Coordinates of N, CA and C in Angstrom, one line a residue:
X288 N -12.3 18.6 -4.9 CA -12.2 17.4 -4.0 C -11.6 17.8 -2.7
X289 N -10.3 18.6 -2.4 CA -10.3 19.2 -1.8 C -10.6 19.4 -0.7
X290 N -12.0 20.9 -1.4 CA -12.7 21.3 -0.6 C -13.8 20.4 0.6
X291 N -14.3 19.6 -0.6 CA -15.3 18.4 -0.1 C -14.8 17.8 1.2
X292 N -13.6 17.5 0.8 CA -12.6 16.4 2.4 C -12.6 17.5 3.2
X293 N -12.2 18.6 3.3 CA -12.3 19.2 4.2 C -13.5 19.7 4.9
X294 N -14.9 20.3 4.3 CA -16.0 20.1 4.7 C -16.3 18.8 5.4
X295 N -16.1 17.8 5.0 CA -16.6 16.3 5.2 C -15.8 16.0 6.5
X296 N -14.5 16.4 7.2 CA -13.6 16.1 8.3 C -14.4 17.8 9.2
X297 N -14.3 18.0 8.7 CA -15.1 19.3 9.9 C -16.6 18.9 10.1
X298 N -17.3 18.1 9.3 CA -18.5 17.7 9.8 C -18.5 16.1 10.7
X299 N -17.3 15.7 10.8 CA -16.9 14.5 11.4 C -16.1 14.8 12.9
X300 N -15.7 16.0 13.0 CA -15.3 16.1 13.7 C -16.0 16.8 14.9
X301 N -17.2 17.5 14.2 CA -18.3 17.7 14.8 C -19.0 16.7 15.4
X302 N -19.1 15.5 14.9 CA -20.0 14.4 14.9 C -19.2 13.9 16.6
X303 N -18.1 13.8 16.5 CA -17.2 13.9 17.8 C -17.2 15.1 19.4
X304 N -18.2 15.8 19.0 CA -18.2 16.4 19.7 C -17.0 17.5 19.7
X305 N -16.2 18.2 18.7 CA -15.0 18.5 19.1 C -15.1 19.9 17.8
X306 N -14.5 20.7 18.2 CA -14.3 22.1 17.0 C -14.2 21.5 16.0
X307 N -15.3 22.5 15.2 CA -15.0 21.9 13.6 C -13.4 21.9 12.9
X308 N -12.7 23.0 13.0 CA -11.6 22.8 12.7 C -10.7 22.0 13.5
X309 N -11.0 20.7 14.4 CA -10.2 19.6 14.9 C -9.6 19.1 14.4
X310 N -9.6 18.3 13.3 CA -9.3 17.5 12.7 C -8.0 18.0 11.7
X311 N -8.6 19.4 11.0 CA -7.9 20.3 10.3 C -6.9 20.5 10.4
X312 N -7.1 21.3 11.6 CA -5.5 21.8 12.6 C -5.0 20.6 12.9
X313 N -5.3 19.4 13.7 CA -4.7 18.5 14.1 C -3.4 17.9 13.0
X314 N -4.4 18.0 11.7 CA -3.5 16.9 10.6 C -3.2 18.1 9.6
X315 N -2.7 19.3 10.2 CA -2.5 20.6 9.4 C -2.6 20.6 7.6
X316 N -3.9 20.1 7.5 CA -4.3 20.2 6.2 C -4.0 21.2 5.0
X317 N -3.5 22.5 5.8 CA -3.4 23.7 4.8 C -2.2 23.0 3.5
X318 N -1.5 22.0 4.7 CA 0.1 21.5 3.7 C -0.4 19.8 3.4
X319 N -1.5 19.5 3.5 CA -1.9 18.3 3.3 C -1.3 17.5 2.2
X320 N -1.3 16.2 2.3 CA -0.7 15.4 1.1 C -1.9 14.6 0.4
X321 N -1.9 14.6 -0.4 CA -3.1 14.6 -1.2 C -2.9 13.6 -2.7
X322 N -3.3 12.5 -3.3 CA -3.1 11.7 -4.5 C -4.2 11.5 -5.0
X323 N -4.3 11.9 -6.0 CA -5.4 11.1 -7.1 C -4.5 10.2 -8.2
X324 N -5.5 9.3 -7.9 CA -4.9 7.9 -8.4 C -6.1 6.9 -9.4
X325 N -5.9 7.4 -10.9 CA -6.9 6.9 -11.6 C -6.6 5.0 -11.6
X326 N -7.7 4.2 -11.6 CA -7.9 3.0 -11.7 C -8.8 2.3 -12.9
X327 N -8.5 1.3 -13.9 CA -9.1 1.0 -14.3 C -9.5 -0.5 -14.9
X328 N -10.5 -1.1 -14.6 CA -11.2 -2.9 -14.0 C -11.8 -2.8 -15.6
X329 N -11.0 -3.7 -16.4 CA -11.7 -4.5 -17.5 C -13.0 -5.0 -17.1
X330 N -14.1 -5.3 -18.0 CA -15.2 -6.0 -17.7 C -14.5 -7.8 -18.4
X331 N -15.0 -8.8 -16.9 CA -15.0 -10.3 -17.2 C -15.5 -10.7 -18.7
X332 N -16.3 -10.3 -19.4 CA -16.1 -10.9 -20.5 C -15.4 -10.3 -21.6
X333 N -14.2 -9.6 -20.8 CA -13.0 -9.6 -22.1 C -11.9 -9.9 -21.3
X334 N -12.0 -10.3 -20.1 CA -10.5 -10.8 -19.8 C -10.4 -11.9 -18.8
X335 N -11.8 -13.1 -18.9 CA -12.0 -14.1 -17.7 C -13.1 -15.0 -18.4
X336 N -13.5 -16.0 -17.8 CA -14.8 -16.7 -17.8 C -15.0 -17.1 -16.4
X337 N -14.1 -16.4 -15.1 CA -14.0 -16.6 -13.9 C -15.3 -15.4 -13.7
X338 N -16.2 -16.1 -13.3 CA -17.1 -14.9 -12.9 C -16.7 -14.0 -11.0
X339 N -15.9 -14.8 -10.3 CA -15.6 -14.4 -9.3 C -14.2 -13.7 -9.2
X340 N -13.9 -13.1 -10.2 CA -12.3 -12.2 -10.5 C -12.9 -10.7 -9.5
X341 N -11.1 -10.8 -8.5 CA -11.4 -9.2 -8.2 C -10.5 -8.3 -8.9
X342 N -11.1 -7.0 -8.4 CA -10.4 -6.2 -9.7 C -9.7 -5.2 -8.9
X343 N -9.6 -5.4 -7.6 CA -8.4 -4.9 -6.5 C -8.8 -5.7 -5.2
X344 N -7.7 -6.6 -4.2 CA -8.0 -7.2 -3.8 C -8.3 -6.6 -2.1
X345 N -8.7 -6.8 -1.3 CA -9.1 -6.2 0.0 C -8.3 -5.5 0.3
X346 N -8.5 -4.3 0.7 CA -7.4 -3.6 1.5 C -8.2 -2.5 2.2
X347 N -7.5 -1.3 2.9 CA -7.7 -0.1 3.8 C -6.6 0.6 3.0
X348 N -7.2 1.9 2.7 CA -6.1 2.9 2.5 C -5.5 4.3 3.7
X349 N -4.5 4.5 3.5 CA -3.6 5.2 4.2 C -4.7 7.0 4.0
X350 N -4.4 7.7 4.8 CA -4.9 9.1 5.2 C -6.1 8.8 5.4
X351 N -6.6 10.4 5.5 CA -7.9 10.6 5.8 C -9.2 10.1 5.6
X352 N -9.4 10.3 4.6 CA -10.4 10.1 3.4 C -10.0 9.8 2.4
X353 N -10.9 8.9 1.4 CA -10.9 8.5 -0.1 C -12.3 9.0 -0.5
X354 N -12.5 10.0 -1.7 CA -13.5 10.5 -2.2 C -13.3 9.6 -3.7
X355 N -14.2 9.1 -4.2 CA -13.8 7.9 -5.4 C -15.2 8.7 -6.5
X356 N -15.1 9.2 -7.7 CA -15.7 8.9 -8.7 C -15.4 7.7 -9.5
X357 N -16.5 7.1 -10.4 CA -16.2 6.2 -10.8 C -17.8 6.5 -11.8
X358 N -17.5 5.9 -13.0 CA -18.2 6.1 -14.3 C -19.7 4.8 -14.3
X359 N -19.5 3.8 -13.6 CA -20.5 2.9 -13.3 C -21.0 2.9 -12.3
X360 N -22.0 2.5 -11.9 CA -22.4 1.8 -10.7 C -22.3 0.7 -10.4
X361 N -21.9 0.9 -8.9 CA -21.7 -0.8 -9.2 C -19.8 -0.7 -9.1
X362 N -19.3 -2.7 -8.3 CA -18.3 -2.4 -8.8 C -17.3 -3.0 -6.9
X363 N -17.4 -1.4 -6.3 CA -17.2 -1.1 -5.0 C -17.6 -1.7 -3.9
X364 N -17.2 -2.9 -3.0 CA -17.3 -3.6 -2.2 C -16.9 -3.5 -1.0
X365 N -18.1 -3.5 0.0 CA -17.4 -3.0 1.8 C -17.8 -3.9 2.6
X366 N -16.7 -4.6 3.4 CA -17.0 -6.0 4.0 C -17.3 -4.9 5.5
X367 N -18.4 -5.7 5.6 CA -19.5 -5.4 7.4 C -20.3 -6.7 7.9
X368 N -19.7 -7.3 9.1 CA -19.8 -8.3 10.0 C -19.9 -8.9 9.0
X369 N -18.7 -9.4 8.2 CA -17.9 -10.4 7.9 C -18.8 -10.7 6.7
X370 N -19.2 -9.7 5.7 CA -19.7 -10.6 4.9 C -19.6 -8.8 3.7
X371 N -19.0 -9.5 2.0 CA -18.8 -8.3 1.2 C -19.9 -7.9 0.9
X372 N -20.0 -6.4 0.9 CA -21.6 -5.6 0.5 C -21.2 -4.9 -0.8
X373 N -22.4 -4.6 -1.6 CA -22.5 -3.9 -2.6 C -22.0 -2.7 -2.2
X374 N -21.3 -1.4 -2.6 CA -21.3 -0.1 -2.2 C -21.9 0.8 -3.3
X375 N -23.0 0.3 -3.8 CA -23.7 1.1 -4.8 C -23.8 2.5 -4.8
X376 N -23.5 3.2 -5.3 CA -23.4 4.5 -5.8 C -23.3 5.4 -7.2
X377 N -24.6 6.3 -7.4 CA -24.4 6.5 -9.2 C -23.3 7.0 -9.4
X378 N -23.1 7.1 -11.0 CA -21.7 7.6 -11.5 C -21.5 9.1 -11.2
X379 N -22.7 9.6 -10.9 CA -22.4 11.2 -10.9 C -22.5 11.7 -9.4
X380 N -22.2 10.8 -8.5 CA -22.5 11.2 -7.4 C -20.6 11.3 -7.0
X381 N -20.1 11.7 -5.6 CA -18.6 10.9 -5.1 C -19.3 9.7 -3.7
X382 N -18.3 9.1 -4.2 CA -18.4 8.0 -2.8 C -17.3 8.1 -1.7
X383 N -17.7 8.4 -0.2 CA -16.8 8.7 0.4 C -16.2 6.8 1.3
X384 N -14.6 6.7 1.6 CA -14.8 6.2 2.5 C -13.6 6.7 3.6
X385 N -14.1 6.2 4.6 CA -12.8 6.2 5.8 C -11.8 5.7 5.8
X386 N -10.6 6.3 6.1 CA -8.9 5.5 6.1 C -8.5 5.8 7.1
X387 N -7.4 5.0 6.8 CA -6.6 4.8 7.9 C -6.2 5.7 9.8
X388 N -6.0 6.7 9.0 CA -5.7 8.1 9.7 C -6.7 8.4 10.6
X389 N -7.9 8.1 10.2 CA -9.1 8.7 10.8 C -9.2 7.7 12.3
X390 N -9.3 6.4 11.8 CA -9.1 5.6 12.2 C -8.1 5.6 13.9
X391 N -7.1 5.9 13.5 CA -5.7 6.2 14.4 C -6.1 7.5 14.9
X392 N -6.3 8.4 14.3 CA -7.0 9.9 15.5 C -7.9 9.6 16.3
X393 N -8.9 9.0 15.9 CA -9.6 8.8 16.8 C -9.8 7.6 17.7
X394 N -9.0 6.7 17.7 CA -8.3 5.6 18.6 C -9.5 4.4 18.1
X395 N -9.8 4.1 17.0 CA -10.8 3.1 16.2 C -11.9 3.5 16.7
X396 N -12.7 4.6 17.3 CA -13.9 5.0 17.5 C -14.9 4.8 15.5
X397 N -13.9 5.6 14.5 CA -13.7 5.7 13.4 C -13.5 4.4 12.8
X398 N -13.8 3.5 11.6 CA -12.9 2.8 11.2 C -12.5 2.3 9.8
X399 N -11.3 2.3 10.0 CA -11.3 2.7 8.2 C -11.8 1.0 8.1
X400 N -12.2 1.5 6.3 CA -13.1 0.4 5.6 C -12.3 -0.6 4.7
X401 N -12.8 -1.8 5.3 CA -12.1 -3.0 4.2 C -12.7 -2.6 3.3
X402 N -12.3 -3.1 1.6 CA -13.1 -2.9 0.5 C -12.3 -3.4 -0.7
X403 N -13.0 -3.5 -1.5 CA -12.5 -4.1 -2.4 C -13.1 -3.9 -3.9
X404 N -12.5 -4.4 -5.1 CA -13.1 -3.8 -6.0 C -13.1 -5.5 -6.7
X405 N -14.7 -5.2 -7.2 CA -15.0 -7.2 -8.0 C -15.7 -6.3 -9.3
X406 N -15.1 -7.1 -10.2 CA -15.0 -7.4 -11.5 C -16.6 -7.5 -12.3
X407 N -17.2 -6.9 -12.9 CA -18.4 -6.6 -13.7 C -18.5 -7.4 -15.2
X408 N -19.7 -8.2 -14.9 CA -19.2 -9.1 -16.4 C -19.5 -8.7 -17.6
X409 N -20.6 -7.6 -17.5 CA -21.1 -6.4 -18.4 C -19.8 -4.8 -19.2
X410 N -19.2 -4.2 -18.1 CA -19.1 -3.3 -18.2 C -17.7 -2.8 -17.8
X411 N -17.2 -2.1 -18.2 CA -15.6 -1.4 -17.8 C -15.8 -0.6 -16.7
X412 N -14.9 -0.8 -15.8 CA -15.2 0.6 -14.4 C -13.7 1.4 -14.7
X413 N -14.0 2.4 -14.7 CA -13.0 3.8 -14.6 C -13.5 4.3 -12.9
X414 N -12.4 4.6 -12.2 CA -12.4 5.5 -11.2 C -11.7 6.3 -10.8
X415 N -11.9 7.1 -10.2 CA -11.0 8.2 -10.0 C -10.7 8.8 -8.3
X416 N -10.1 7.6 -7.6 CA -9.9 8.1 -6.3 C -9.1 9.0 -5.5
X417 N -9.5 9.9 -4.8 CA -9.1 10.9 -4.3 C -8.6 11.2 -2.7
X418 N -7.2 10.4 -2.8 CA -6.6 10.2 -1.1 C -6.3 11.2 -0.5
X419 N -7.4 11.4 0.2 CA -7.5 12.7 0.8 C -6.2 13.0 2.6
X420 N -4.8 12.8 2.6 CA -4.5 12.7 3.9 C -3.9 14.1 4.2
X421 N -3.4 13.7 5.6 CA -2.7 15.2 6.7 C -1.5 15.5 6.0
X422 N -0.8 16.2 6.2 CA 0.8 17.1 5.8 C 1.7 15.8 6.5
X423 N 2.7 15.7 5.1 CA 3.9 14.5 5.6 C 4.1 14.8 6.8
X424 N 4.4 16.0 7.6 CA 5.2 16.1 9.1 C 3.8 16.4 10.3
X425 N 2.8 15.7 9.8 CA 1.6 15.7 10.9 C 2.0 14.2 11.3
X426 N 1.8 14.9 13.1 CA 2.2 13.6 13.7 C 0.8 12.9 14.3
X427 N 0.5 11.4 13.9 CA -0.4 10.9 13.6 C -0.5 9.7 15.1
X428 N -1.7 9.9 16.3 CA -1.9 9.1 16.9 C -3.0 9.5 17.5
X429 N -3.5 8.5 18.6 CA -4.8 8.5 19.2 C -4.6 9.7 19.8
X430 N -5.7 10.4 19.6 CA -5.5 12.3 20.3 C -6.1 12.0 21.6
X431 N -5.8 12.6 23.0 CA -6.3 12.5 24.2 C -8.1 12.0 24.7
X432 N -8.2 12.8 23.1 CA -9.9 12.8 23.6 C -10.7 11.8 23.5
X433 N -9.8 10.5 23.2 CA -10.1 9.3 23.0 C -9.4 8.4 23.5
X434 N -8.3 9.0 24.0 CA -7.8 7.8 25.6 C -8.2 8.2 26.7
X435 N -8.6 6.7 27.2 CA -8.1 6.6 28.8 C -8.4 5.7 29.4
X436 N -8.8 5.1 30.8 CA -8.4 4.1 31.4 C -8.8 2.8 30.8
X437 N -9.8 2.9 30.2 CA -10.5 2.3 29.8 C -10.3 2.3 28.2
X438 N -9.4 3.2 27.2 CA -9.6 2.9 26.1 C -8.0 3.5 25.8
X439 N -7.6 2.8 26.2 CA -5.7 3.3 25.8 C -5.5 3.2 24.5
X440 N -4.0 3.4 24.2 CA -3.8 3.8 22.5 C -3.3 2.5 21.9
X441 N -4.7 2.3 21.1 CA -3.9 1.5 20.3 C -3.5 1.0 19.2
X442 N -2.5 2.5 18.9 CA -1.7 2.9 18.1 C -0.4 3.5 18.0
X443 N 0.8 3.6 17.9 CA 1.4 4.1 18.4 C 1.6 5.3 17.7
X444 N 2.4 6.4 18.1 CA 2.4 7.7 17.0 C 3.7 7.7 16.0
X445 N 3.2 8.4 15.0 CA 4.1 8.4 13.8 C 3.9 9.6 12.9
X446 N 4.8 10.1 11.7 CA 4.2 11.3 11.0 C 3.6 10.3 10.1
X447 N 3.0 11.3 9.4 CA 2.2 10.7 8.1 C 3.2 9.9 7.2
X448 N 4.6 11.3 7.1 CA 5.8 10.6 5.9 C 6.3 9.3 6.4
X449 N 6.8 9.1 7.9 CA 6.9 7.5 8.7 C 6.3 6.6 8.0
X450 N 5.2 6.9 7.9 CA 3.7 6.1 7.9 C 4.2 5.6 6.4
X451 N 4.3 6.3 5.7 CA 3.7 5.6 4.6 C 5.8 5.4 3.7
X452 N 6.7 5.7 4.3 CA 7.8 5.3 4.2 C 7.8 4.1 4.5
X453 N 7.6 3.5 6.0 CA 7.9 2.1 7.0 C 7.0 1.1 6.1
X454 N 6.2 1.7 4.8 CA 6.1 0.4 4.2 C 6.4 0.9 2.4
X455 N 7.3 1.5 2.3 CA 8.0 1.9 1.1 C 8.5 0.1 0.4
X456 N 8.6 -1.0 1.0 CA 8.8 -1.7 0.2 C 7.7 -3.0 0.2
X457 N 6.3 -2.7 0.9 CA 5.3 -3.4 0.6 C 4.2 -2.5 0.1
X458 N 3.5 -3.3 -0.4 CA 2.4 -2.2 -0.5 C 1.7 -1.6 0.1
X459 N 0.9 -0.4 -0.2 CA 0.5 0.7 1.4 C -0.5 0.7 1.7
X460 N -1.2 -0.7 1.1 CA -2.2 -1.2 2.1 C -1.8 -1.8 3.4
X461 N -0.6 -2.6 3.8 CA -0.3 -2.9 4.3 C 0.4 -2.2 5.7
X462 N 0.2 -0.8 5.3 CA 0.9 -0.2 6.6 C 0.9 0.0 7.8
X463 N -0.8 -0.1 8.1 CA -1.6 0.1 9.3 C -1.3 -0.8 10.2
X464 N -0.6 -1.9 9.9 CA -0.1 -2.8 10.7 C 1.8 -2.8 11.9
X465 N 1.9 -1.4 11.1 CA 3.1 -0.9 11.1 C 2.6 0.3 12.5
X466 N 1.4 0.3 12.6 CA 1.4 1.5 13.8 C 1.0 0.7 14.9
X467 N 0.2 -0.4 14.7 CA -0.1 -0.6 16.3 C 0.6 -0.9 17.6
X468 N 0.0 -1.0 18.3 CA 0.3 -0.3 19.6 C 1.2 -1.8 20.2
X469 N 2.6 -2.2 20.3 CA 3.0 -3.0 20.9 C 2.2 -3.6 22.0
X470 N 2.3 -2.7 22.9 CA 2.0 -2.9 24.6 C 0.6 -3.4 24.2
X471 N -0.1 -3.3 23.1 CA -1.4 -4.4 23.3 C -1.0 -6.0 22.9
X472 N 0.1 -5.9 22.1 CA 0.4 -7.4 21.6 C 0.8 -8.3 22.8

């Protein structure tokens, strides 16, 4: 999995116009922090007759990437212009999405993804997500190549370990709110 994030941020960073190892070096990957974090969503007809139960409620996650296996299809929800979408994908495939990090390097050119996980009235979902972020002491903000007069930061900078400490007593969905950029408020 890994490997994959790191292929997958060198082909993004390409997509940016910028050295493939941009992103790498930037968020010194070699010392990366990294969680796999198994999850697992009963099916509604063993623990509801609420057909509209979610089974993680909206959020964005913290670092780079999230590479997610998961044993069903189905399941995985990504709100775009304001409305939740399916994120279908087979079980034997990974599903990638964008976080937070990506997001903040590249001054929201990137943007990490609302999402959410809704409740199956058939079937059990097992997943296995793979938070792919930079090294606790990478220091995390809009990189040059994405400010300027016209598109200032707005984010302020922080390390990774800041980051996800400054919300040690809420949940770490809620962090991203912890970096932005005053001077725009």
């Amino acid at each position: 999995m890994r490997e994959m994030g790191i292929q997958l941020l060198r082909g993004i960073s390409k997509s940016l116009g910028l050295e493939e190892c941009y992103i790498e070096k930037k968020m010194k990957l070699e010392s990366g922090y990294n969680i796999l974090g198994p999850n697992f969503c009963q099916s509604l007809s063993r623990c509801s007759d609420d057909k509209n139960q979610i089974g993680q409620f909206p959020h964005r996650d913290p670092g780079l990437l999230v590479l997610i296996a998961q044993n069903v299809g189905g399941g995985l929800q990504i709100k775009n212009q304001g409305k939740w979408l399916n994120a279908d994908f087979a079980p034997s495939s990974i599903g990638v999405l964008v976080a937070d990090h990506i997001e903040i390097l590249t001054n929201g050119k990137y943007k990490s993804l609302l999402h959410r996980v809704a409740l199956n009235t058939e079937v059990e979902r097992s997943s296995l997500p793979f938070f792919f972020g930079p090294s606790l002491d990478a220091t995390v903000k809009p990189e040059p190549e994405f400010v300027d007069e016209h598109n200032p930061p707005s984010y302020r900078q922080m390390t990774y370990k800041e980051y996800l400490e400054s919300n040690s007593q809420y949940h770490v969905i809620e962090a991203k709110a912890n970096l932005i950029n005053e001077a725009l408020l």
